[in-house]
Amino acid sequence: MTPVHFSFTSAFILGFMGLAFNRTHLLSALLCLEGMMLSLYIMLALWALKLDSMTFSAVPILLLAFSACEASAGLALLVATSRTHGTDHLRALNLLRC
Protein backbone atom coordinates (compact mmCIF):
# COMPACT_ATOMS: atom_id res chain seq x y z
CA MET A 1 0.00 0.00 0.00
CA THR A 2 1.44 3.33 -1.01
CA PRO A 3 1.60 6.19 1.49
CA VAL A 4 -0.86 8.25 -0.57
CA HIS A 5 -3.36 5.39 -0.65
CA PHE A 6 -2.90 4.82 3.07
CA SER A 7 -3.45 8.49 3.92
CA PHE A 8 -6.67 8.83 1.93
CA THR A 9 -7.99 5.51 3.21
CA SER A 10 -7.26 6.54 6.77
CA ALA A 11 -8.93 9.93 6.15
CA PHE A 12 -12.06 8.14 4.95
CA ILE A 13 -12.02 5.77 7.94
CA LEU A 14 -11.52 8.66 10.37
CA GLY A 15 -14.44 10.53 8.83
CA PHE A 16 -16.60 7.43 9.10
CA MET A 17 -15.60 6.86 12.71
CA GLY A 18 -16.28 10.51 13.51
CA LEU A 19 -19.72 10.15 11.96
CA ALA A 20 -20.43 6.94 13.86
CA PHE A 21 -19.12 7.88 17.31
CA ASN A 22 -19.41 11.69 17.59
CA ARG A 23 -23.14 12.18 17.35
CA THR A 24 -23.73 15.39 19.27
CA HIS A 25 -24.23 18.10 16.64
CA LEU A 26 -25.71 17.92 13.17
CA LEU A 27 -22.98 20.23 11.88
CA SER A 28 -20.22 17.86 13.02
CA ALA A 29 -21.98 14.98 11.27
CA LEU A 30 -22.17 17.02 8.08
CA LEU A 31 -18.48 17.89 8.33
CA CYS A 32 -17.58 14.23 8.74
CA LEU A 33 -19.65 13.40 5.65
CA GLU A 34 -17.88 16.10 3.69
CA GLY A 35 -14.50 14.79 4.77
CA MET A 36 -15.49 11.32 3.60
CA MET A 37 -16.68 12.64 0.26
CA LEU A 38 -13.51 14.69 -0.22
CA SER A 39 -11.28 11.68 0.42
CA LEU A 40 -13.41 9.60 -1.98
CA TYR A 41 -13.13 12.31 -4.63
CA ILE A 42 -9.35 12.49 -4.34
CA MET A 43 -9.04 8.70 -4.39
CA LEU A 44 -11.21 8.44 -7.51
CA ALA A 45 -9.30 11.26 -9.22
CA LEU A 46 -5.98 9.56 -8.50
CA TRP A 47 -7.41 6.26 -9.71
CA ALA A 48 -8.59 7.83 -12.97
CA LEU A 49 -5.18 9.41 -13.48
CA LYS A 50 -3.43 6.12 -12.78
CA LEU A 51 -5.58 4.19 -15.27
CA ASP A 52 -5.01 6.86 -17.94
CA SER A 53 -8.37 6.20 -19.53
CA MET A 54 -10.93 8.71 -20.75
CA THR A 55 -13.88 6.55 -19.69
CA PHE A 56 -13.07 6.91 -15.97
CA SER A 57 -12.28 10.63 -16.08
CA ALA A 58 -15.92 11.66 -15.58
CA VAL A 59 -16.43 9.61 -12.42
CA PRO A 60 -14.73 12.07 -10.00
CA ILE A 61 -16.69 14.99 -11.46
CA LEU A 62 -19.93 13.05 -11.07
CA LEU A 63 -19.05 12.28 -7.44
CA LEU A 64 -18.25 15.94 -6.86
CA ALA A 65 -21.67 16.94 -8.23
CA PHE A 66 -23.43 14.47 -5.94
CA SER A 67 -21.33 15.72 -3.03
CA ALA A 68 -22.40 19.30 -3.70
CA CYS A 69 -26.05 18.22 -3.77
CA GLU A 70 -25.57 16.32 -0.52
CA ALA A 71 -23.95 19.34 1.11
CA SER A 72 -26.72 21.69 0.05
CA ALA A 73 -29.42 19.32 1.27
CA GLY A 74 -27.58 18.89 4.57
CA LEU A 75 -27.26 22.61 5.10
CA ALA A 76 -30.94 23.10 4.28
CA LEU A 77 -31.81 20.48 6.89
CA LEU A 78 -29.48 22.15 9.37
CA VAL A 79 -31.16 25.52 8.90
CA ALA A 80 -34.65 24.03 9.09
CA THR A 81 -33.77 22.07 12.23
CA SER A 82 -32.20 25.02 13.97
CA ARG A 83 -35.23 27.18 13.16
CA THR A 84 -37.80 24.68 14.41
CA HIS A 85 -35.95 23.17 17.38
CA GLY A 86 -33.65 26.05 18.27
CA THR A 87 -30.52 23.88 18.30
CA ASP A 88 -28.55 21.53 16.12
CA HIS A 89 -28.09 18.86 18.78
CA LEU A 90 -29.02 15.44 17.45
CA ARG A 91 -30.56 14.49 20.79
CA ALA A 92 -33.20 17.19 20.31
CA LEU A 93 -34.40 15.47 17.15
CA ASN A 94 -37.13 13.02 18.08
CA LEU A 95 -39.23 11.38 15.40
CA LEU A 96 -42.05 10.75 17.84
CA ARG A 97 -42.54 14.50 18.48
CA CYS A 98 -42.76 15.52 14.82
C-alpha positions as MATLAB code, in Angstrom:
seq = 'MTPVHFSFTSAFILGFMGLAFNRTHLLSALLCLEGMMLSLYIMLALWALKLDSMTFSAVPILLLAFSACEASAGLALLVATSRTHGTDHLRALNLLRC';
ca = [
       0.000    0.000    0.000;
       1.436    3.330   -1.008;
       1.604    6.195    1.490;
      -0.859    8.252   -0.565;
      -3.356    5.394   -0.653;
      -2.900    4.822    3.070;
      -3.448    8.490    3.922;
      -6.673    8.834    1.929;
      -7.987    5.513    3.205;
      -7.265    6.545    6.769;
      -8.931    9.932    6.147;
     -12.062    8.136    4.951;
     -12.023    5.773    7.939;
     -11.519    8.664   10.375;
     -14.443   10.526    8.825;
     -16.601    7.431    9.103;
     -15.600    6.856   12.711;
     -16.284   10.508   13.515;
     -19.717   10.146   11.965;
     -20.433    6.941   13.861;
     -19.122    7.885   17.309;
     -19.411   11.689   17.587;
     -23.138   12.177   17.353;
     -23.731   15.392   19.272;
     -24.231   18.096   16.638;
     -25.708   17.925   13.172;
     -22.978   20.230   11.881;
     -20.220   17.860   13.025;
     -21.985   14.980   11.274;
     -22.174   17.023    8.077;
     -18.482   17.893    8.329;
     -17.582   14.228    8.736;
     -19.654   13.403    5.654;
     -17.883   16.105    3.686;
     -14.499   14.786    4.765;
     -15.486   11.324    3.605;
     -16.678   12.642    0.256;
     -13.506   14.687   -0.217;
     -11.282   11.683    0.416;
     -13.406    9.599   -1.977;
     -13.125   12.307   -4.627;
      -9.346   12.487   -4.340;
      -9.044    8.697   -4.386;
     -11.210    8.443   -7.511;
      -9.303   11.255   -9.220;
      -5.980    9.564   -8.505;
      -7.413    6.259   -9.713;
      -8.593    7.826  -12.970;
      -5.175    9.409  -13.483;
      -3.433    6.122  -12.779;
      -5.575    4.195  -15.275;
      -5.014    6.863  -17.936;
      -8.374    6.196  -19.529;
     -10.935    8.710  -20.753;
     -13.882    6.547  -19.690;
     -13.071    6.913  -15.973;
     -12.281   10.626  -16.075;
     -15.922   11.664  -15.583;
     -16.426    9.606  -12.421;
     -14.734   12.075   -9.998;
     -16.693   14.994  -11.458;
     -19.930   13.049  -11.065;
     -19.051   12.276   -7.440;
     -18.252   15.944   -6.863;
     -21.675   16.937   -8.234;
     -23.431   14.467   -5.936;
     -21.327   15.716   -3.034;
     -22.401   19.298   -3.696;
     -26.050   18.223   -3.774;
     -25.571   16.318   -0.520;
     -23.954   19.337    1.112;
     -26.724   21.695    0.048;
     -29.424   19.317    1.273;
     -27.577   18.885    4.571;
     -27.257   22.614    5.100;
     -30.938   23.104    4.280;
     -31.814   20.481    6.891;
     -29.477   22.155    9.373;
     -31.158   25.524    8.899;
     -34.647   24.030    9.095;
     -33.771   22.070   12.228;
     -32.196   25.019   13.971;
     -35.226   27.183   13.164;
     -37.801   24.680   14.408;
     -35.945   23.167   17.376;
     -33.648   26.049   18.269;
     -30.516   23.884   18.304;
     -28.553   21.525   16.123;
     -28.085   18.855   18.779;
     -29.024   15.441   17.451;
     -30.555   14.486   20.786;
     -33.195   17.191   20.305;
     -34.403   15.473   17.153;
     -37.127   13.024   18.080;
     -39.234   11.382   15.397;
     -42.053   10.754   17.841;
     -42.536   14.498   18.481;
     -42.756   15.516   14.821;
];
